[in-house]
JSON list of C-alpha atoms in Angstrom, two decimals:
[
{"chain": "A", "resi": 1, "resn": "GLU", "atom": "CA", "xyz": [10.40, -11.45, 11.77]},
{"chain": "A", "resi": 2, "resn": "VAL", "atom": "CA", "xyz": [9.66, -10.17, 8.31]},
{"chain": "A", "resi": 3, "resn": "GLN", "atom": "CA", "xyz": [11.93, -7.47, 6.75]},
{"chain": "A", "resi": 4, "resn": "LEU", "atom": "CA", "xyz": [11.78, -5.86, 3.42]},
{"chain": "A", "resi": 5, "resn": "VAL", "atom": "CA", "xyz": [14.70, -3.88, 2.81]},
{"chain": "A", "resi": 6, "resn": "GLU", "atom": "CA", "xyz": [14.61, -1.45, -0.66]},
{"chain": "A", "resi": 7, "resn": "SER", "atom": "CA", "xyz": [17.48, 0.13, -2.35]},
{"chain": "A", "resi": 8, "resn": "GLY", "atom": "CA", "xyz": [18.76, 1.70, -5.65]},
{"chain": "A", "resi": 9, "resn": "GLY", "atom": "CA", "xyz": [16.88, 5.11, -5.11]},
{"chain": "A", "resi": 10, "resn": "GLY", "atom": "CA", "xyz": [18.33, 8.21, -6.35]},
{"chain": "A", "resi": 11, "resn": "LEU", "atom": "CA", "xyz": [18.29, 11.32, -8.95]},
{"chain": "A", "resi": 12, "resn": "VAL", "atom": "CA", "xyz": [17.75, 10.29, -12.46]},
{"chain": "A", "resi": 13, "resn": "LYS", "atom": "CA", "xyz": [17.15, 12.54, -15.71]},
{"chain": "A", "resi": 14, "resn": "PRO", "atom": "CA", "xyz": [14.01, 12.46, -17.67]},
{"chain": "A", "resi": 15, "resn": "GLY", "atom": "CA", "xyz": [13.75, 9.32, -20.06]},
{"chain": "A", "resi": 16, "resn": "GLY", "atom": "CA", "xyz": [16.96, 7.97, -18.01]},
{"chain": "A", "resi": 17, "resn": "SER", "atom": "CA", "xyz": [16.50, 4.15, -16.19]},
{"chain": "A", "resi": 18, "resn": "LEU", "atom": "CA", "xyz": [16.91, 2.71, -12.63]},
{"chain": "A", "resi": 19, "resn": "ARG", "atom": "CA", "xyz": [16.81, -0.33, -11.09]},
{"chain": "A", "resi": 20, "resn": "LEU", "atom": "CA", "xyz": [15.03, -0.62, -7.45]},
{"chain": "A", "resi": 21, "resn": "SER", "atom": "CA", "xyz": [16.11, -4.00, -5.31]},
{"chain": "A", "resi": 22, "resn": "CYS", "atom": "CA", "xyz": [14.10, -5.27, -2.32]},
{"chain": "A", "resi": 23, "resn": "ALA", "atom": "CA", "xyz": [15.80, -7.91, -0.23]},
{"chain": "A", "resi": 24, "resn": "ALA", "atom": "CA", "xyz": [13.28, -10.26, 2.00]},
{"chain": "A", "resi": 25, "resn": "SER", "atom": "CA", "xyz": [13.82, -11.88, 5.20]},
{"chain": "A", "resi": 26, "resn": "GLY", "atom": "CA", "xyz": [11.66, -13.64, 7.61]},
{"chain": "A", "resi": 27, "resn": "PHE", "atom": "CA", "xyz": [9.10, -15.55, 5.34]},
{"chain": "A", "resi": 28, "resn": "THR", "atom": "CA", "xyz": [9.09, -18.03, 2.44]},
{"chain": "A", "resi": 29, "resn": "PHE", "atom": "CA", "xyz": [9.96, -15.45, -0.58]},
{"chain": "A", "resi": 30, "resn": "SER", "atom": "CA", "xyz": [9.24, -17.79, -2.98]},
{"chain": "A", "resi": 31, "resn": "ASP", "atom": "CA", "xyz": [5.69, -18.33, -1.94]},
{"chain": "A", "resi": 32, "resn": "ALA", "atom": "CA", "xyz": [4.79, -14.82, -1.92]},
{"chain": "A", "resi": 33, "resn": "TRP", "atom": "CA", "xyz": [2.96, -12.42, -4.14]},
{"chain": "A", "resi": 34, "resn": "MET", "atom": "CA", "xyz": [4.77, -9.39, -4.23]},
{"chain": "A", "resi": 35, "resn": "THR", "atom": "CA", "xyz": [3.77, -5.74, -5.30]},
{"chain": "A", "resi": 36, "resn": "TRP", "atom": "CA", "xyz": [5.47, -2.19, -5.61]},
{"chain": "A", "resi": 37, "resn": "VAL", "atom": "CA", "xyz": [3.46, 1.07, -4.52]},
{"chain": "A", "resi": 38, "resn": "ARG", "atom": "CA", "xyz": [4.36, 4.38, -4.97]},
{"chain": "A", "resi": 39, "resn": "GLN", "atom": "CA", "xyz": [3.94, 7.83, -2.98]},
{"chain": "A", "resi": 40, "resn": "ALA", "atom": "CA", "xyz": [4.81, 11.01, -4.84]},
{"chain": "A", "resi": 41, "resn": "PRO", "atom": "CA", "xyz": [5.73, 13.73, -2.45]},
{"chain": "A", "resi": 42, "resn": "GLY", "atom": "CA", "xyz": [2.71, 15.14, -0.27]},
{"chain": "A", "resi": 43, "resn": "LYS", "atom": "CA", "xyz": [0.44, 13.02, -2.19]},
{"chain": "A", "resi": 44, "resn": "GLY", "atom": "CA", "xyz": [-1.21, 9.23, -1.67]},
{"chain": "A", "resi": 45, "resn": "LEU", "atom": "CA", "xyz": [-0.23, 5.66, -2.34]},
{"chain": "A", "resi": 46, "resn": "GLU", "atom": "CA", "xyz": [-0.68, 4.45, -5.99]},
{"chain": "A", "resi": 47, "resn": "TRP", "atom": "CA", "xyz": [-0.15, 0.68, -6.68]},
{"chain": "A", "resi": 48, "resn": "VAL", "atom": "CA", "xyz": [2.74, 0.02, -9.53]},
{"chain": "A", "resi": 49, "resn": "GLY", "atom": "CA", "xyz": [2.76, -3.30, -10.41]},
{"chain": "A", "resi": 50, "resn": "ARG", "atom": "CA", "xyz": [2.44, -7.17, -9.20]},
{"chain": "A", "resi": 51, "resn": "ILE", "atom": "CA", "xyz": [4.48, -10.16, -9.44]},
{"chain": "A", "resi": 52, "resn": "LYS", "atom": "CA", "xyz": [2.82, -13.70, -8.54]},
{"chain": "A", "resi": 53, "resn": "THR", "atom": "CA", "xyz": [4.95, -16.80, -7.75]},
{"chain": "A", "resi": 54, "resn": "ILE", "atom": "CA", "xyz": [7.45, -18.48, -10.17]},
{"chain": "A", "resi": 55, "resn": "GLY", "atom": "CA", "xyz": [5.18, -21.54, -9.64]},
{"chain": "A", "resi": 56, "resn": "GLU", "atom": "CA", "xyz": [1.85, -19.52, -10.80]},
{"chain": "A", "resi": 57, "resn": "GLY", "atom": "CA", "xyz": [4.33, -18.44, -14.34]},
{"chain": "A", "resi": 58, "resn": "GLY", "atom": "CA", "xyz": [5.70, -14.98, -12.41]},
{"chain": "A", "resi": 59, "resn": "THR", "atom": "CA", "xyz": [2.71, -13.41, -13.90]},
{"chain": "A", "resi": 60, "resn": "THR", "atom": "CA", "xyz": [3.41, -9.72, -13.95]},
{"chain": "A", "resi": 61, "resn": "ASP", "atom": "CA", "xyz": [0.69, -6.70, -13.89]},
{"chain": "A", "resi": 62, "resn": "TYR", "atom": "CA", "xyz": [1.05, -3.19, -14.07]},
{"chain": "A", "resi": 63, "resn": "ALA", "atom": "CA", "xyz": [-0.76, 0.04, -13.59]},
{"chain": "A", "resi": 64, "resn": "ALA", "atom": "CA", "xyz": [-1.66, 2.05, -16.33]},
{"chain": "A", "resi": 65, "resn": "PRO", "atom": "CA", "xyz": [0.86, 4.54, -16.15]},
{"chain": "A", "resi": 66, "resn": "VAL", "atom": "CA", "xyz": [3.79, 2.58, -15.87]},
{"chain": "A", "resi": 67, "resn": "LYS", "atom": "CA", "xyz": [2.81, -0.33, -18.28]},
{"chain": "A", "resi": 68, "resn": "GLY", "atom": "CA", "xyz": [5.42, -0.67, -20.89]},
{"chain": "A", "resi": 69, "resn": "ARG", "atom": "CA", "xyz": [8.33, 1.12, -19.13]},
{"chain": "A", "resi": 70, "resn": "PHE", "atom": "CA", "xyz": [8.28, -0.60, -15.89]},
{"chain": "A", "resi": 71, "resn": "THR", "atom": "CA", "xyz": [9.21, -4.31, -15.51]},
{"chain": "A", "resi": 72, "resn": "ILE", "atom": "CA", "xyz": [9.05, -6.41, -12.33]},
{"chain": "A", "resi": 73, "resn": "SER", "atom": "CA", "xyz": [11.02, -9.35, -11.37]},
{"chain": "A", "resi": 74, "resn": "ARG", "atom": "CA", "xyz": [12.27, -11.54, -8.65]},
{"chain": "A", "resi": 75, "resn": "ASP", "atom": "CA", "xyz": [15.25, -14.00, -7.83]},
{"chain": "A", "resi": 76, "resn": "ASP", "atom": "CA", "xyz": [13.91, -16.54, -5.39]},
{"chain": "A", "resi": 77, "resn": "SER", "atom": "CA", "xyz": [17.66, -17.78, -4.74]},
{"chain": "A", "resi": 78, "resn": "LYS", "atom": "CA", "xyz": [18.26, -14.96, -3.21]},
{"chain": "A", "resi": 79, "resn": "ASN", "atom": "CA", "xyz": [15.03, -13.59, -2.08]},
{"chain": "A", "resi": 80, "resn": "THR", "atom": "CA", "xyz": [14.95, -10.14, -3.82]},
{"chain": "A", "resi": 81, "resn": "LEU", "atom": "CA", "xyz": [12.35, -8.35, -5.70]},
{"chain": "A", "resi": 82, "resn": "PHE", "atom": "CA", "xyz": [13.08, -6.19, -8.95]},
{"chain": "A", "resi": 83, "resn": "LEU", "atom": "CA", "xyz": [11.46, -3.19, -10.34]},
{"chain": "A", "resi": 84, "resn": "GLN", "atom": "CA", "xyz": [13.33, -2.23, -13.83]},
{"chain": "A", "resi": 85, "resn": "MET", "atom": "CA", "xyz": [12.34, 1.46, -14.44]},
{"chain": "A", "resi": 86, "resn": "ASP", "atom": "CA", "xyz": [12.95, 2.81, -18.05]},
{"chain": "A", "resi": 87, "resn": "SER", "atom": "CA", "xyz": [12.03, 6.32, -19.91]},
{"chain": "A", "resi": 88, "resn": "LEU", "atom": "CA", "xyz": [11.49, 7.89, -16.47]},
{"chain": "A", "resi": 89, "resn": "LYS", "atom": "CA", "xyz": [9.59, 10.84, -16.17]},
{"chain": "A", "resi": 90, "resn": "THR", "atom": "CA", "xyz": [9.09, 13.57, -13.88]},
{"chain": "A", "resi": 91, "resn": "GLU", "atom": "CA", "xyz": [5.73, 12.41, -12.88]},
{"chain": "A", "resi": 92, "resn": "ASP", "atom": "CA", "xyz": [7.59, 9.02, -11.60]},
{"chain": "A", "resi": 93, "resn": "THR", "atom": "CA", "xyz": [9.22, 11.08, -8.50]},
{"chain": "A", "resi": 94, "resn": "ALA", "atom": "CA", "xyz": [7.88, 9.36, -5.38]},
{"chain": "A", "resi": 95, "resn": "VAL", "atom": "CA", "xyz": [8.85, 6.91, -2.93]},
{"chain": "A", "resi": 96, "resn": "TYR", "atom": "CA", "xyz": [8.92, 3.29, -3.89]},
{"chain": "A", "resi": 97, "resn": "TYR", "atom": "CA", "xyz": [7.85, 0.60, -1.24]},
{"chain": "A", "resi": 98, "resn": "CYS", "atom": "CA", "xyz": [8.16, -2.81, -1.47]},
{"chain": "A", "resi": 99, "resn": "THR", "atom": "CA", "xyz": [5.20, -4.84, -0.02]},
{"chain": "A", "resi": 100, "resn": "LYS", "atom": "CA", "xyz": [4.28, -8.55, 0.72]},
{"chain": "A", "resi": 101, "resn": "HIS", "atom": "CA", "xyz": [0.74, -9.88, 0.05]},
{"chain": "A", "resi": 102, "resn": "TYR", "atom": "CA", "xyz": [-1.07, -11.76, 2.68]},
{"chain": "A", "resi": 103, "resn": "ASN", "atom": "CA", "xyz": [-1.59, -14.85, 0.85]},
{"chain": "A", "resi": 104, "resn": "ILE", "atom": "CA", "xyz": [-2.97, -14.71, -2.49]},
{"chain": "A", "resi": 105, "resn": "LEU", "atom": "CA", "xyz": [-5.01, -11.55, -1.35]},
{"chain": "A", "resi": 106, "resn": "ASN", "atom": "CA", "xyz": [-4.32, -8.20, -2.88]},
{"chain": "A", "resi": 107, "resn": "TYR", "atom": "CA", "xyz": [-3.58, -6.42, 0.41]},
{"chain": "A", "resi": 108, "resn": "PHE", "atom": "CA", "xyz": [-0.46, -5.77, 2.35]},
{"chain": "A", "resi": 109, "resn": "ASP", "atom": "CA", "xyz": [0.51, -7.45, 5.57]},
{"chain": "A", "resi": 110, "resn": "TYR", "atom": "CA", "xyz": [4.49, -6.15, 5.62]},
{"chain": "A", "resi": 111, "resn": "TRP", "atom": "CA", "xyz": [6.00, -2.95, 3.81]},
{"chain": "A", "resi": 112, "resn": "GLY", "atom": "CA", "xyz": [9.37, -2.02, 3.46]},
{"chain": "A", "resi": 113, "resn": "GLN", "atom": "CA", "xyz": [10.54, 1.47, 4.60]},
{"chain": "A", "resi": 114, "resn": "GLY", "atom": "CA", "xyz": [10.81, 2.74, 0.92]},
{"chain": "A", "resi": 115, "resn": "THR", "atom": "CA", "xyz": [13.49, 4.12, -1.40]},
{"chain": "A", "resi": 116, "resn": "LEU", "atom": "CA", "xyz": [13.10, 7.84, -2.60]},
{"chain": "A", "resi": 117, "resn": "VAL", "atom": "CA", "xyz": [13.08, 7.98, -6.99]},
{"chain": "A", "resi": 118, "resn": "THR", "atom": "CA", "xyz": [13.59, 11.74, -7.93]},
{"chain": "A", "resi": 119, "resn": "VAL", "atom": "CA", "xyz": [13.25, 12.18, -12.00]},
{"chain": "A", "resi": 120, "resn": "SER", "atom": "CA", "xyz": [14.50, 15.73, -12.67]},
{"chain": "A", "resi": 121, "resn": "SER", "atom": "CA", "xyz": [16.80, 17.57, -14.93]},
{"chain": "B", "resi": 1, "resn": "ASP", "atom": "CA", "xyz": [-11.13, 0.99, -12.69]},
{"chain": "B", "resi": 2, "resn": "ILE", "atom": "CA", "xyz": [-12.67, 0.80, -8.96]},
{"chain": "B", "resi": 3, "resn": "GLN", "atom": "CA", "xyz": [-12.86, 4.28, -7.43]},
{"chain": "B", "resi": 4, "resn": "MET", "atom": "CA", "xyz": [-12.61, 4.88, -3.43]},
{"chain": "B", "resi": 5, "resn": "THR", "atom": "CA", "xyz": [-13.56, 8.06, -2.08]},
{"chain": "B", "resi": 6, "resn": "GLN", "atom": "CA", "xyz": [-12.54, 8.97, 1.56]},
{"chain": "B", "resi": 7, "resn": "SER", "atom": "CA", "xyz": [-14.15, 11.52, 3.53]},
{"chain": "B", "resi": 8, "resn": "PRO", "atom": "CA", "xyz": [-13.55, 13.64, 5.31]},
{"chain": "B", "resi": 9, "resn": "SER", "atom": "CA", "xyz": [-10.00, 14.52, 3.63]},
{"chain": "B", "resi": 10, "resn": "THR", "atom": "CA", "xyz": [-8.74, 15.82, 7.00]},
{"chain": "B", "resi": 11, "resn": "LEU", "atom": "CA", "xyz": [-10.39, 15.68, 10.86]},
{"chain": "B", "resi": 12, "resn": "SER", "atom": "CA", "xyz": [-9.00, 17.51, 13.91]},
{"chain": "B", "resi": 13, "resn": "ALA", "atom": "CA", "xyz": [-10.05, 15.85, 16.87]},
{"chain": "B", "resi": 14, "resn": "SER", "atom": "CA", "xyz": [-8.72, 15.63, 20.44]},
{"chain": "B", "resi": 15, "resn": "VAL", "atom": "CA", "xyz": [-7.26, 12.81, 22.57]},
{"chain": "B", "resi": 16, "resn": "GLY", "atom": "CA", "xyz": [-10.37, 10.90, 23.86]},
{"chain": "B", "resi": 17, "resn": "ASP", "atom": "CA", "xyz": [-12.46, 11.69, 20.76]},
{"chain": "B", "resi": 18, "resn": "ARG", "atom": "CA", "xyz": [-14.44, 8.84, 18.73]},
{"chain": "B", "resi": 19, "resn": "VAL", "atom": "CA", "xyz": [-13.15, 9.27, 15.29]},
{"chain": "B", "resi": 20, "resn": "THR", "atom": "CA", "xyz": [-14.74, 7.66, 12.25]},
{"chain": "B", "resi": 21, "resn": "ILE", "atom": "CA", "xyz": [-13.67, 7.82, 8.49]},
{"chain": "B", "resi": 22, "resn": "THR", "atom": "CA", "xyz": [-15.81, 6.74, 5.80]},
{"chain": "B", "resi": 23, "resn": "CYS", "atom": "CA", "xyz": [-14.79, 4.88, 3.02]},
{"chain": "B", "resi": 24, "resn": "ARG", "atom": "CA", "xyz": [-16.94, 4.73, -0.47]},
{"chain": "B", "resi": 25, "resn": "ALA", "atom": "CA", "xyz": [-16.56, 2.46, -3.80]},
{"chain": "B", "resi": 26, "resn": "SER", "atom": "CA", "xyz": [-17.75, 3.07, -6.96]},
{"chain": "B", "resi": 27, "resn": "GLN", "atom": "CA", "xyz": [-19.16, -0.16, -7.17]},
{"chain": "B", "resi": 28, "resn": "SER", "atom": "CA", "xyz": [-19.68, -3.05, -4.77]},
{"chain": "B", "resi": 29, "resn": "ILE", "atom": "CA", "xyz": [-16.75, -4.85, -3.52]},
{"chain": "B", "resi": 30, "resn": "SER", "atom": "CA", "xyz": [-18.20, -7.21, -0.92]},
{"chain": "B", "resi": 31, "resn": "SER", "atom": "CA", "xyz": [-16.03, -6.94, 1.82]},
{"chain": "B", "resi": 32, "resn": "TRP", "atom": "CA", "xyz": [-12.81, -6.90, 0.31]},
{"chain": "B", "resi": 33, "resn": "LEU", "atom": "CA", "xyz": [-11.31, -3.63, 2.10]},
{"chain": "B", "resi": 34, "resn": "ALA", "atom": "CA", "xyz": [-8.42, -2.76, 3.94]},
{"chain": "B", "resi": 35, "resn": "TRP", "atom": "CA", "xyz": [-7.34, 0.09, 5.92]},
{"chain": "B", "resi": 36, "resn": "TYR", "atom": "CA", "xyz": [-3.77, 1.53, 6.62]},
{"chain": "B", "resi": 37, "resn": "GLN", "atom": "CA", "xyz": [-2.03, 4.00, 8.99]},
{"chain": "B", "resi": 38, "resn": "GLN", "atom": "CA", "xyz": [0.62, 6.23, 7.84]},
{"chain": "B", "resi": 39, "resn": "LYS", "atom": "CA", "xyz": [2.96, 8.33, 9.64]},
{"chain": "B", "resi": 40, "resn": "PRO", "atom": "CA", "xyz": [4.90, 11.07, 8.42]},
{"chain": "B", "resi": 41, "resn": "GLY", "atom": "CA", "xyz": [8.25, 9.75, 6.37]},
{"chain": "B", "resi": 42, "resn": "LYS", "atom": "CA", "xyz": [7.04, 6.06, 7.44]},
{"chain": "B", "resi": 43, "resn": "ALA", "atom": "CA", "xyz": [5.93, 3.13, 5.56]},
{"chain": "B", "resi": 44, "resn": "PRO", "atom": "CA", "xyz": [2.00, 2.76, 5.95]},
{"chain": "B", "resi": 45, "resn": "LYS", "atom": "CA", "xyz": [1.05, -0.47, 8.12]},
{"chain": "B", "resi": 46, "resn": "LEU", "atom": "CA", "xyz": [-2.20, -2.66, 8.22]},
{"chain": "B", "resi": 47, "resn": "LEU", "atom": "CA", "xyz": [-4.72, -2.13, 10.75]},
{"chain": "B", "resi": 48, "resn": "ILE", "atom": "CA", "xyz": [-7.76, -3.70, 9.47]},
{"chain": "B", "resi": 49, "resn": "TYR", "atom": "CA", "xyz": [-8.43, -6.57, 6.54]},
{"chain": "B", "resi": 50, "resn": "LYS", "atom": "CA", "xyz": [-11.73, -7.99, 5.02]},
{"chain": "B", "resi": 51, "resn": "ALA", "atom": "CA", "xyz": [-13.59, -4.70, 6.17]},
{"chain": "B", "resi": 52, "resn": "SER", "atom": "CA", "xyz": [-13.69, -5.57, 9.90]},
{"chain": "B", "resi": 53, "resn": "SER", "atom": "CA", "xyz": [-10.94, -7.89, 10.71]},
{"chain": "B", "resi": 54, "resn": "LEU", "atom": "CA", "xyz": [-8.11, -6.49, 13.29]},
{"chain": "B", "resi": 55, "resn": "GLU", "atom": "CA", "xyz": [-4.63, -7.36, 12.41]},
{"chain": "B", "resi": 56, "resn": "SER", "atom": "CA", "xyz": [-2.75, -9.14, 14.93]},
{"chain": "B", "resi": 57, "resn": "GLY", "atom": "CA", "xyz": [-1.60, -7.45, 17.86]},
{"chain": "B", "resi": 58, "resn": "LEU", "atom": "CA", "xyz": [-3.27, -3.95, 17.33]},
{"chain": "B", "resi": 59, "resn": "PRO", "atom": "CA", "xyz": [-5.08, -2.58, 19.56]},
{"chain": "B", "resi": 60, "resn": "SER", "atom": "CA", "xyz": [-9.24, -2.95, 19.99]},
{"chain": "B", "resi": 61, "resn": "ARG", "atom": "CA", "xyz": [-10.14, 0.93, 20.02]},
{"chain": "B", "resi": 62, "resn": "PHE", "atom": "CA", "xyz": [-9.47, 0.30, 16.13]},
{"chain": "B", "resi": 63, "resn": "SER", "atom": "CA", "xyz": [-12.47, -1.14, 14.26]},
{"chain": "B", "resi": 64, "resn": "GLY", "atom": "CA", "xyz": [-13.94, -1.31, 10.92]},
{"chain": "B", "resi": 65, "resn": "SER", "atom": "CA", "xyz": [-17.09, -2.29, 9.63]},
{"chain": "B", "resi": 66, "resn": "GLY", "atom": "CA", "xyz": [-19.46, -1.84, 5.90]},
{"chain": "B", "resi": 67, "resn": "SER", "atom": "CA", "xyz": [-19.96, -3.92, 3.11]},
{"chain": "B", "resi": 68, "resn": "GLY", "atom": "CA", "xyz": [-20.68, -3.48, -0.36]},
{"chain": "B", "resi": 69, "resn": "THR", "atom": "CA", "xyz": [-20.02, 0.16, -1.20]},
{"chain": "B", "resi": 70, "resn": "GLU", "atom": "CA", "xyz": [-19.81, 2.04, 2.28]},
{"chain": "B", "resi": 71, "resn": "PHE", "atom": "CA", "xyz": [-17.15, 1.35, 4.85]},
{"chain": "B", "resi": 72, "resn": "THR", "atom": "CA", "xyz": [-16.11, 2.86, 8.06]},
{"chain": "B", "resi": 73, "resn": "LEU", "atom": "CA", "xyz": [-13.00, 2.93, 10.60]},
{"chain": "B", "resi": 74, "resn": "THR", "atom": "CA", "xyz": [-13.71, 4.13, 13.85]},
{"chain": "B", "resi": 75, "resn": "ILE", "atom": "CA", "xyz": [-11.00, 4.58, 16.40]},
{"chain": "B", "resi": 76, "resn": "SER", "atom": "CA", "xyz": [-13.08, 4.30, 19.63]},
{"chain": "B", "resi": 77, "resn": "SER", "atom": "CA", "xyz": [-10.95, 6.83, 21.77]},
{"chain": "B", "resi": 78, "resn": "LEU", "atom": "CA", "xyz": [-8.07, 8.56, 20.09]},
{"chain": "B", "resi": 79, "resn": "GLN", "atom": "CA", "xyz": [-4.48, 8.57, 21.42]},
{"chain": "B", "resi": 80, "resn": "PRO", "atom": "CA", "xyz": [-1.77, 10.37, 20.73]},
{"chain": "B", "resi": 81, "resn": "ASP", "atom": "CA", "xyz": [-0.06, 7.85, 18.61]},
{"chain": "B", "resi": 82, "resn": "ASP", "atom": "CA", "xyz": [-3.26, 7.81, 16.54]},
{"chain": "B", "resi": 83, "resn": "PHE", "atom": "CA", "xyz": [-2.76, 11.08, 14.84]},
{"chain": "B", "resi": 84, "resn": "ALA", "atom": "CA", "xyz": [-1.59, 9.62, 11.32]},
{"chain": "B", "resi": 85, "resn": "THR", "atom": "CA", "xyz": [-2.98, 9.56, 7.90]},
{"chain": "B", "resi": 86, "resn": "TYR", "atom": "CA", "xyz": [-5.68, 6.73, 7.39]},
{"chain": "B", "resi": 87, "resn": "TYR", "atom": "CA", "xyz": [-5.74, 5.08, 3.80]},
{"chain": "B", "resi": 88, "resn": "CYS", "atom": "CA", "xyz": [-8.59, 2.65, 2.66]},
{"chain": "B", "resi": 89, "resn": "GLN", "atom": "CA", "xyz": [-7.85, 0.01, -0.07]},
{"chain": "B", "resi": 90, "resn": "GLN", "atom": "CA", "xyz": [-10.16, -2.28, -2.11]},
{"chain": "B", "resi": 91, "resn": "TYR", "atom": "CA", "xyz": [-9.24, -5.37, -3.17]},
{"chain": "B", "resi": 92, "resn": "ASP", "atom": "CA", "xyz": [-11.88, -7.01, -4.96]},
{"chain": "B", "resi": 93, "resn": "THR", "atom": "CA", "xyz": [-10.60, -6.13, -8.60]},
{"chain": "B", "resi": 94, "resn": "TYR", "atom": "CA", "xyz": [-7.04, -5.51, -8.93]},
{"chain": "B", "resi": 95, "resn": "LEU", "atom": "CA", "xyz": [-6.23, -2.79, -5.89]},
{"chain": "B", "resi": 96, "resn": "THR", "atom": "CA", "xyz": [-7.12, 0.57, -5.55]},
{"chain": "B", "resi": 97, "resn": "PHE", "atom": "CA", "xyz": [-6.03, 3.23, -2.42]},
{"chain": "B", "resi": 98, "resn": "GLY", "atom": "CA", "xyz": [-8.54, 6.20, -1.22]},
{"chain": "B", "resi": 99, "resn": "GLN", "atom": "CA", "xyz": [-6.99, 9.35, -1.19]},
{"chain": "B", "resi": 100, "resn": "GLY", "atom": "CA", "xyz": [-6.44, 9.50, 2.64]},
{"chain": "B", "resi": 101, "resn": "THR", "atom": "CA", "xyz": [-7.44, 11.07, 5.69]},
{"chain": "B", "resi": 102, "resn": "LYS", "atom": "CA", "xyz": [-5.30, 13.09, 7.63]},
{"chain": "B", "resi": 103, "resn": "VAL", "atom": "CA", "xyz": [-6.58, 12.79, 11.65]},
{"chain": "B", "resi": 104, "resn": "GLU", "atom": "CA", "xyz": [-4.47, 16.13, 13.17]},
{"chain": "B", "resi": 105, "resn": "ILE", "atom": "CA", "xyz": [-4.86, 17.46, 16.42]},
{"chain": "B", "resi": 106, "resn": "LYS", "atom": "CA", "xyz": [-7.58, 20.13, 17.48]}
]
């Protein structure tokens, strides 16, 4: 059974940093493209960024609102995905979901339960 | 960037109704479209991929159609478990989501 379990969310002040983790199991993590998607309270879904496999160079792509502030990485030895969030803004407040791509297509067959990040003074 | 527009934003329906949600893309995306269902406090769940392929294990009352710029998600006979918010998502060029359609009880 595929499982994605996010952790690391919490309350942080504007300008602060936070690192989210996503522990994966039930599939070959090293073969999977992974993405972070976020959802602000009462709002829709927003793509944050994607990481390809290490075999493909671990290439990352980011949405414009987070580019230069957020960094996605992966540790295939621990089947874990990370999202390093720096220079946080109030508009980054959201539930952050870890998702698994279906093969190398940009849609998602599995989602984690999400972790809430609140940016507030 | 490709924009995705869903209509309606909210839909009131009764159990047993046939429900149709529309998703329009700002440019052609061929059939690179997925649909997700999200219930309050839960993660989205994949329903449909490649515009019309039903995810394994899901009931056949869900169907998708369309290509190019116009797509529909149809629920043939709405069940109590189907009251939720539905999102379309294009994956032709990177990816973008529609704004969502909430299906509520009439």
